[in-house]
Amino acid sequence: FPFYDEILYNKDSKAIRSIVYLKKSIVNTSVRKDFIMKELIPKIEAFEGEVIVATGTSCRHQIADFSQRKAEHLIDTLWAQLKRS
């Protein structure tokens, strides 16, 4: 069985589990904006891989909004691999 069987994906119920946690003290702050613009986006632009995975909704939107790349959720990546196997 794959490692995610019954952890992230339940094949009987076809349920996919995920969790999101936002640390409110850094959301919408200048520190976060600086990190996104000066650290994250340059690394995303330089990344040569085909798939970028980001679990956070805001992370995926920021990558799409500020770079020429698209990020997908880990669950979508795993689901695509499940469908291929």
GROMACS .gro file of N, CA and C in nm:
model
  255
    1PHE      N    1   0.082  -0.119   0.000
    1PHE     CA    2   0.000   0.000   0.000
    1PHE      C    3   0.087   0.126   0.000
    2PRO      N    4   0.045   0.228  -0.069
    2PRO     CA    5   0.120   0.356  -0.064
    2PRO      C    6   0.114   0.415   0.076
    3PHE      N    7   0.213   0.499   0.109
    3PHE     CA    8   0.220   0.557   0.242
    3PHE      C    9   0.097   0.639   0.278
    4TYR      N   10   0.028   0.696   0.179
    4TYR     CA   11  -0.084   0.785   0.207
    4TYR      C   12  -0.217   0.711   0.219
    5ASP      N   13  -0.217   0.582   0.193
    5ASP     CA   14  -0.340   0.504   0.204
    5ASP      C   15  -0.393   0.511   0.347
    6GLU      N   16  -0.515   0.552   0.363
    6GLU     CA   17  -0.582   0.568   0.491
    6GLU      C   18  -0.529   0.685   0.574
    7ILE      N   19  -0.429   0.757   0.524
    7ILE     CA   20  -0.382   0.877   0.594
    7ILE      C   21  -0.436   0.999   0.522
    8LEU      N   22  -0.405   1.013   0.393
    8LEU     CA   23  -0.454   1.125   0.314
    8LEU      C   24  -0.572   1.087   0.227
    9TYR      N   25  -0.580   0.962   0.191
    9TYR     CA   26  -0.684   0.918   0.098
    9TYR      C   27  -0.747   0.789   0.148
   10ASN      N   28  -0.880   0.789   0.156
   10ASN     CA   29  -0.954   0.670   0.195
   10ASN      C   30  -1.021   0.615   0.071
   11LYS      N   31  -0.971   0.502   0.020
   11LYS     CA   32  -1.024   0.451  -0.107
   11LYS      C   33  -1.167   0.399  -0.094
   12ASP      N   34  -1.211   0.361   0.025
   12ASP     CA   35  -1.349   0.315   0.042
   12ASP      C   36  -1.449   0.430   0.033
   13SER      N   37  -1.421   0.539   0.103
   13SER     CA   38  -1.512   0.654   0.101
   13SER      C   39  -1.473   0.756  -0.005
   14LYS      N   40  -1.352   0.740  -0.063
   14LYS     CA   41  -1.298   0.833  -0.161
   14LYS      C   42  -1.280   0.973  -0.102
   15ALA      N   43  -1.255   0.979   0.029
   15ALA     CA   44  -1.234   1.106   0.098
   15ALA      C   45  -1.086   1.143   0.095
   16ILE      N   46  -1.059   1.270   0.075
   16ILE     CA   47  -0.923   1.323   0.080
   16ILE      C   48  -0.915   1.416   0.200
   17ARG      N   49  -0.815   1.396   0.283
   17ARG     CA   50  -0.801   1.476   0.404
   17ARG      C   51  -0.689   1.578   0.389
   18SER      N   52  -0.714   1.697   0.439
   18SER     CA   53  -0.610   1.799   0.443
   18SER      C   54  -0.640   1.894   0.559
   19ILE      N   55  -0.540   1.973   0.595
   19ILE     CA   56  -0.556   2.068   0.705
   19ILE      C   57  -0.480   2.196   0.669
   20VAL      N   58  -0.532   2.308   0.713
   20VAL     CA   59  -0.469   2.437   0.687
   20VAL      C   60  -0.454   2.510   0.820
   21TYR      N   61  -0.337   2.569   0.842
   21TYR     CA   62  -0.312   2.647   0.962
   21TYR      C   63  -0.251   2.780   0.921
   22LEU      N   64  -0.309   2.890   0.964
   22LEU     CA   65  -0.255   3.022   0.936
   22LEU      C   66  -0.214   3.087   1.068
   23LYS      N   67  -0.092   3.132   1.074
   23LYS     CA   68  -0.044   3.203   1.193
   23LYS      C   69  -0.085   3.349   1.176
   24LYS      N   70  -0.188   3.390   1.247
   24LYS     CA   71  -0.248   3.523   1.230
   24LYS      C   72  -0.150   3.637   1.254
   25SER      N   73  -0.049   3.615   1.335
   25SER     CA   74   0.043   3.724   1.366
   25SER      C   75   0.131   3.765   1.248
   26ILE      N   76   0.139   3.682   1.142
   26ILE     CA   77   0.222   3.720   1.027
   26ILE      C   78   0.143   3.740   0.898
   27VAL      N   79   0.014   3.706   0.899
   27VAL     CA   80  -0.066   3.723   0.778
   27VAL      C   81  -0.085   3.872   0.751
   28ASN      N   82  -0.067   3.913   0.626
   28ASN     CA   83  -0.083   4.051   0.581
   28ASN      C   84   0.008   4.150   0.653
   29THR      N   85   0.130   4.110   0.678
   29THR     CA   86   0.228   4.199   0.738
   29THR      C   87   0.336   4.232   0.636
   30SER      N   88   0.414   4.334   0.664
   30SER     CA   89   0.523   4.370   0.574
   30SER      C   90   0.629   4.260   0.571
   31VAL      N   91   0.647   4.189   0.681
   31VAL     CA   92   0.744   4.079   0.686
   31VAL      C   93   0.704   3.970   0.587
   32ARG      N   94   0.577   3.936   0.585
   32ARG     CA   95   0.528   3.833   0.493
   32ARG      C   96   0.541   3.881   0.348
   33LYS      N   97   0.503   4.006   0.322
   33LYS     CA   98   0.513   4.059   0.187
   33LYS      C   99   0.658   4.059   0.139
   34ASP      N  100   0.750   4.101   0.226
   34ASP     CA  101   0.892   4.099   0.190
   34ASP      C  102   0.939   3.957   0.160
   35PHE      N  103   0.897   3.862   0.243
   35PHE     CA  104   0.935   3.723   0.220
   35PHE      C  105   0.885   3.676   0.083
   36ILE      N  106   0.759   3.706   0.052
   36ILE     CA  107   0.701   3.661  -0.075
   36ILE      C  108   0.775   3.722  -0.193
   37MET      N  109   0.795   3.852  -0.190
   37MET     CA  110   0.853   3.921  -0.305
   37MET      C  111   1.004   3.901  -0.317
   38LYS      N  112   1.075   3.892  -0.204
   38LYS     CA  113   1.221   3.885  -0.209
   38LYS      C  114   1.277   3.744  -0.198
   39GLU      N  115   1.201   3.652  -0.139
   39GLU     CA  116   1.250   3.516  -0.118
   39GLU      C  117   1.174   3.412  -0.202
   40LEU      N  118   1.043   3.409  -0.183
   40LEU     CA  119   0.963   3.303  -0.246
   40LEU      C  120   0.956   3.314  -0.397
   41ILE      N  121   0.914   3.428  -0.449
   41ILE     CA  122   0.894   3.443  -0.593
   41ILE      C  123   1.024   3.422  -0.671
   42PRO      N  124   1.137   3.478  -0.630
   42PRO     CA  125   1.261   3.449  -0.703
   42PRO      C  126   1.296   3.299  -0.707
   43LYS      N  127   1.269   3.228  -0.597
   43LYS     CA  128   1.295   3.084  -0.596
   43LYS      C  129   1.198   3.009  -0.686
   44ILE      N  130   1.073   3.052  -0.688
   44ILE     CA  131   0.974   2.990  -0.777
   44ILE      C  132   1.014   3.012  -0.922
   45GLU      N  133   1.053   3.134  -0.956
   45GLU     CA  134   1.093   3.166  -1.093
   45GLU      C  135   1.216   3.085  -1.135
   46ALA      N  136   1.307   3.059  -1.042
   46ALA     CA  137   1.430   2.986  -1.073
   46ALA      C  138   1.410   2.835  -1.075
   47PHE      N  139   1.301   2.786  -1.017
   47PHE     CA  140   1.278   2.642  -1.008
   47PHE      C  141   1.255   2.584  -1.147
   48GLU      N  142   1.328   2.478  -1.180
   48GLU     CA  143   1.321   2.420  -1.313
   48GLU      C  144   1.228   2.299  -1.321
   49GLY      N  145   1.175   2.254  -1.209
   49GLY     CA  146   1.088   2.138  -1.209
   49GLY      C  147   0.954   2.167  -1.275
   50GLU      N  148   0.886   2.062  -1.313
   50GLU     CA  149   0.758   2.077  -1.383
   50GLU      C  150   0.644   2.114  -1.288
   51VAL      N  151   0.644   2.055  -1.167
   51VAL     CA  152   0.533   2.074  -1.074
   51VAL      C  153   0.580   2.147  -0.949
   52ILE      N  154   0.508   2.251  -0.913
   52ILE     CA  155   0.530   2.321  -0.787
   52ILE      C  156   0.412   2.286  -0.697
   53VAL      N  157   0.441   2.240  -0.577
   53VAL     CA  158   0.337   2.200  -0.484
   53VAL      C  159   0.333   2.299  -0.368
   54ALA      N  160   0.215   2.350  -0.339
   54ALA     CA  161   0.194   2.439  -0.225
   54ALA      C  162   0.060   2.403  -0.162
   55THR      N  163   0.061   2.376  -0.034
   55THR     CA  164  -0.063   2.331   0.031
   55THR      C  165  -0.157   2.446   0.066
   56GLY      N  166  -0.104   2.564   0.083
   56GLY     CA  167  -0.188   2.677   0.122
   56GLY      C  168  -0.255   2.745   0.004
   57THR      N  169  -0.382   2.779   0.021
   57THR     CA  170  -0.456   2.849  -0.085
   57THR      C  171  -0.390   2.981  -0.118
   58SER      N  172  -0.355   3.058  -0.016
   58SER     CA  173  -0.294   3.188  -0.043
   58SER      C  174  -0.157   3.171  -0.109
   59CYS      N  175  -0.084   3.068  -0.071
   59CYS     CA  176   0.046   3.042  -0.135
   59CYS      C  177   0.028   3.017  -0.284
   60ARG      N  178  -0.068   2.934  -0.319
   60ARG     CA  179  -0.092   2.904  -0.461
   60ARG      C  180  -0.134   3.029  -0.537
   61HIS      N  181  -0.219   3.111  -0.475
   61HIS     CA  182  -0.263   3.235  -0.541
   61HIS      C  183  -0.148   3.333  -0.557
   62GLN      N  184  -0.064   3.347  -0.455
   62GLN     CA  185   0.048   3.438  -0.464
   62GLN      C  186   0.147   3.393  -0.571
   63ILE      N  187   0.171   3.265  -0.580
   63ILE     CA  188   0.260   3.213  -0.684
   63ILE      C  189   0.201   3.245  -0.822
   64ALA      N  190   0.073   3.223  -0.838
   64ALA     CA  191   0.008   3.251  -0.967
   64ALA      C  192   0.004   3.401  -0.996
   65ASP      N  193  -0.021   3.482  -0.894
   65ASP     CA  194  -0.034   3.627  -0.913
   65ASP      C  195   0.099   3.697  -0.940
   66PHE      N  196   0.206   3.649  -0.877
   66PHE     CA  197   0.333   3.721  -0.882
   66PHE      C  198   0.443   3.652  -0.963
   67SER      N  199   0.413   3.537  -1.020
   67SER     CA  200   0.512   3.468  -1.103
   67SER      C  201   0.444   3.417  -1.229
   68GLN      N  202   0.521   3.356  -1.313
   68GLN     CA  203   0.468   3.299  -1.436
   68GLN      C  204   0.438   3.150  -1.418
   69ARG      N  205   0.431   3.104  -1.294
   69ARG     CA  206   0.413   2.962  -1.265
   69ARG      C  207   0.278   2.936  -1.198
   70LYS      N  208   0.241   2.810  -1.195
   70LYS     CA  209   0.119   2.768  -1.127
   70LYS      C  210   0.158   2.660  -1.026
   71ALA      N  211   0.106   2.670  -0.906
   71ALA     CA  212   0.130   2.569  -0.803
   71ALA      C  213   0.004   2.487  -0.783
   72GLU      N  214   0.023   2.361  -0.753
   72GLU     CA  215  -0.093   2.277  -0.724
   72GLU      C  216  -0.084   2.225  -0.581
   73HIS      N  217  -0.197   2.189  -0.527
   73HIS     CA  218  -0.205   2.137  -0.391
   73HIS      C  219  -0.148   1.996  -0.388
   74LEU      N  220  -0.087   1.959  -0.277
   74LEU     CA  221  -0.031   1.826  -0.260
   74LEU      C  222  -0.134   1.717  -0.290
   75ILE      N  223  -0.256   1.736  -0.244
   75ILE     CA  224  -0.361   1.637  -0.266
   75ILE      C  225  -0.388   1.620  -0.416
   76ASP      N  226  -0.388   1.729  -0.492
   76ASP     CA  227  -0.408   1.720  -0.637
   76ASP      C  228  -0.293   1.644  -0.702
   77THR      N  229  -0.171   1.668  -0.654
   77THR     CA  230  -0.055   1.597  -0.708
   77THR      C  231  -0.067   1.448  -0.678
   78LEU      N  232  -0.100   1.414  -0.554
   78LEU     CA  233  -0.116   1.273  -0.518
   78LEU      C  234  -0.231   1.209  -0.594
   79TRP      N  235  -0.341   1.281  -0.609
   79TRP     CA  236  -0.457   1.230  -0.682
   79TRP      C  237  -0.420   1.199  -0.827
   80ALA      N  238  -0.346   1.287  -0.890
   80ALA     CA  239  -0.303   1.265  -1.029
   80ALA      C  240  -0.216   1.139  -1.037
   81GLN      N  241  -0.130   1.119  -0.937
   81GLN     CA  242  -0.047   0.999  -0.937
   81GLN      C  243  -0.131   0.873  -0.913
   82LEU      N  244  -0.232   0.883  -0.827
   82LEU     CA  245  -0.321   0.769  -0.803
   82LEU      C  246  -0.394   0.730  -0.931
   83LYS      N  247  -0.440   0.829  -1.004
   83LYS     CA  248  -0.515   0.801  -1.128
   83LYS      C  249  -0.426   0.738  -1.234
   84ARG      N  250  -0.296   0.772  -1.231
   84ARG     CA  251  -0.202   0.715  -1.330
   84ARG      C  252  -0.165   0.572  -1.296
   85SER      N  253  -0.175   0.534  -1.168
   85SER     CA  254  -0.132   0.398  -1.130
   85SER      C  255  -0.245   0.298  -1.131
   0.00000   0.00000   0.00000
